[in-house]
Short mmCIF file of C-alpha atoms in Angstrom, two decimals:
data_model
loop_
_atom_site.label_atom_id
_atom_site.label_comp_id
_atom_site.label_asym_id
_atom_site.label_seq_id
_atom_site.Cartn_x
_atom_site.Cartn_y
_atom_site.Cartn_z
CA MET A 155 -8.94 12.78 18.55
CA ALA A 156 -9.85 13.40 14.78
CA VAL A 157 -12.96 14.68 13.45
CA GLU A 158 -14.17 14.59 9.90
CA CYS A 159 -17.02 16.43 8.76
CA VAL A 160 -18.54 16.17 5.23
CA GLY A 161 -21.19 18.50 4.29
CA TYR A 162 -23.63 18.69 1.38
CA LEU A 163 -25.79 21.55 -0.04
CA LEU A 164 -29.16 19.95 -0.28
CA GLU A 165 -29.73 20.87 -3.72
CA GLU A 166 -26.48 18.52 -4.55
CA LEU A 167 -28.72 15.50 -3.77
CA ARG A 168 -30.10 16.05 -7.27
CA ASN A 169 -27.05 14.90 -8.79
CA GLU A 170 -26.92 11.14 -8.85
CA ASP A 171 -22.85 10.88 -8.24
CA ALA A 172 -23.44 13.36 -5.25
CA TYR A 173 -26.40 11.40 -4.03
CA ALA A 174 -24.35 8.05 -4.09
CA GLN A 175 -21.48 9.65 -2.42
CA PHE A 176 -24.07 11.01 0.33
CA LYS A 177 -25.26 7.29 0.88
CA LYS A 178 -21.55 6.07 1.29
CA ASP A 179 -20.70 9.04 3.70
CA MET A 180 -23.70 8.05 5.73
CA GLU A 181 -22.93 4.77 5.94
CA ASP A 182 -19.63 5.66 7.79
CA ALA A 183 -21.17 8.60 9.83
CA ASN A 184 -21.77 8.68 13.39
CA ILE A 185 -23.83 11.87 13.58
CA PHE A 186 -26.02 13.38 10.83
CA ILE A 187 -27.09 17.00 11.18
CA GLY A 188 -29.44 18.73 8.63
CA SER A 189 -31.66 21.84 8.46
CA LEU A 190 -34.17 23.75 6.05
CA ILE A 191 -35.34 20.59 4.34
CA PHE A 192 -38.29 21.95 2.71
CA VAL A 193 -38.34 20.48 -0.65
CA GLN A 194 -40.28 17.25 -0.86
CA GLU A 195 -38.20 15.39 -3.45
CA LEU A 196 -34.95 16.14 -1.31
CA ALA A 197 -36.81 15.65 1.82
CA GLU A 198 -37.70 12.23 0.60
CA LYS A 199 -33.83 11.50 -0.48
CA VAL A 200 -32.67 12.31 2.99
CA THR A 201 -35.20 10.43 4.75
CA GLU A 202 -34.44 7.33 2.45
CA VAL A 203 -30.78 7.34 3.16
CA VAL A 204 -30.90 8.53 7.21
CA ALA A 205 -33.99 6.49 8.25
CA PRO A 206 -32.62 3.04 7.94
CA LEU A 207 -29.22 4.26 9.63
CA ARG A 208 -30.97 6.30 12.45
CA ASP A 209 -30.81 3.67 14.94
CA SER A 210 -27.15 3.14 14.43
CA LEU A 211 -26.15 6.52 14.60
CA ASP A 212 -24.96 8.33 17.72
CA ALA A 213 -27.10 11.08 16.96
CA VAL A 214 -29.49 12.74 14.42
CA LEU A 215 -30.11 16.53 14.78
CA VAL A 216 -32.43 17.95 12.08
CA PHE A 217 -33.83 21.52 12.86
CA PRO A 218 -36.73 23.24 11.14
CA SER A 219 -37.44 21.12 8.06
CA MET A 220 -40.42 19.05 6.83
CA PRO A 221 -42.00 16.72 9.25
CA GLU A 222 -40.75 13.52 7.87
CA VAL A 223 -37.13 14.60 8.42
CA MET A 224 -37.68 16.03 11.90
CA ARG A 225 -38.81 12.70 12.76
CA LEU A 226 -35.40 11.31 12.29
CA ASN A 227 -34.31 13.35 15.24
CA LYS A 228 -32.56 11.65 18.00
CA VAL A 229 -30.27 12.49 20.66
CA GLY A 230 -29.87 9.61 23.23
CA SER A 231 -33.47 8.52 24.54
CA PHE A 232 -35.16 11.89 23.05
CA THR A 233 -36.82 11.39 19.69
CA MET A 234 -39.19 13.20 17.57
CA LYS A 235 -40.06 9.62 16.07
CA ASN A 236 -43.79 10.39 16.81
CA LEU A 237 -44.06 13.99 15.29
CA GLY A 238 -47.26 14.32 13.59
CA GLN A 239 -48.93 11.24 15.13
CA SER A 240 -51.43 11.31 17.63
CA LYS A 241 -49.32 10.11 20.23
CA SER A 242 -46.85 12.76 20.11
CA VAL A 243 -46.88 15.27 22.90
CA VAL A 244 -44.84 17.58 20.85
CA ALA A 245 -47.41 17.20 17.92
CA ASP A 246 -50.50 17.77 20.24
CA PHE A 247 -48.34 21.06 21.60
CA MET A 248 -47.98 22.42 18.19
CA LYS A 249 -51.40 21.22 16.88
CA LYS A 250 -53.11 23.28 20.03
CA LYS A 251 -50.73 26.30 19.18
CA LYS A 252 -51.96 26.12 15.70
CA GLN A 253 -55.70 26.22 16.52
CA GLU A 254 -55.01 28.94 19.07
CA ASP A 255 -53.44 31.44 17.08
CA GLY A 256 -52.77 29.97 13.59
CA SER A 257 -49.38 30.05 14.13
CA SER A 258 -46.81 27.86 11.53
CA PHE A 259 -44.65 24.94 11.86
CA GLU A 260 -41.70 27.26 12.44
CA GLU A 261 -43.14 29.17 15.07
CA GLY A 262 -44.80 26.18 16.87
CA MET A 263 -41.13 24.59 17.07
CA LEU A 264 -39.84 28.14 18.57
CA LYS A 265 -42.88 27.90 21.12
CA LEU A 266 -41.78 24.45 21.98
CA LEU A 267 -38.27 25.51 22.36
CA ARG A 268 -39.25 28.03 24.88
CA THR A 269 -41.55 25.93 26.61
CA LEU A 270 -39.57 22.61 26.75
CA PRO A 271 -37.41 23.88 29.97
CA LYS A 272 -40.66 24.15 31.92
CA VAL A 273 -41.59 20.77 31.71
CA LEU A 274 -38.11 19.33 31.79
CA LYS A 275 -38.40 18.71 35.38
CA PHE A 276 -41.19 16.29 34.79
CA LEU A 277 -39.42 14.12 32.66
CA PRO A 278 -37.20 11.01 33.98
CA SER A 279 -33.82 12.24 34.51
CA ASP A 280 -32.32 10.75 31.26
CA LYS A 281 -35.05 11.73 29.16
CA ALA A 282 -34.73 15.18 30.53
CA ALA A 283 -31.01 15.68 29.87
CA ASP A 284 -31.39 14.19 26.04
CA ALA A 285 -34.37 16.44 25.50
CA ARG A 286 -32.09 19.46 27.04
CA THR A 287 -29.27 18.32 24.89
CA PHE A 288 -31.72 18.66 21.62
CA MET A 289 -33.14 22.06 22.98
CA MET A 290 -29.55 23.57 23.32
CA SER A 291 -28.60 22.20 20.06
CA PHE A 292 -31.54 23.93 18.45
CA GLN A 293 -31.07 27.17 20.15
CA TYR A 294 -27.44 27.18 19.18
CA TRP A 295 -28.45 26.27 15.62
CA LEU A 296 -30.71 29.23 15.73
CA GLY A 297 -28.12 31.63 17.14
CA GLY A 298 -29.40 31.91 20.46
CA GLU A 299 -27.82 31.58 23.81
CA CYS A 300 -27.88 28.23 25.72
#
């Protein structure tokens, strides 16, 4: 098996040549992993490139970032496509948490990460497995144990 991994520093996407190469690399990609995308201009660039390809990618893993970038998350049938919309269980959980104690988006994500294992048993098995995969990836990314 051969694996090729191409990486970019987010700031590189301000350069037109690097941005064009990013678009080209994404067309050939199977997986997209992103993290800490909090600059609006750069979040828009990432979303503009990744969103049209999202359904053809095997997985999209985006960890603490702006909500529009977090919506790109996809692992099997697990998705965060509705994050921030009224139908989203994740968004409702995070809004409720913010109202209760004024916590930030990042704190809400960490609370979700701790709470999700407790609700997985109520999800259909394929959705639970995909949600667990996302959760374990997120924990690993944050440096915790799976």
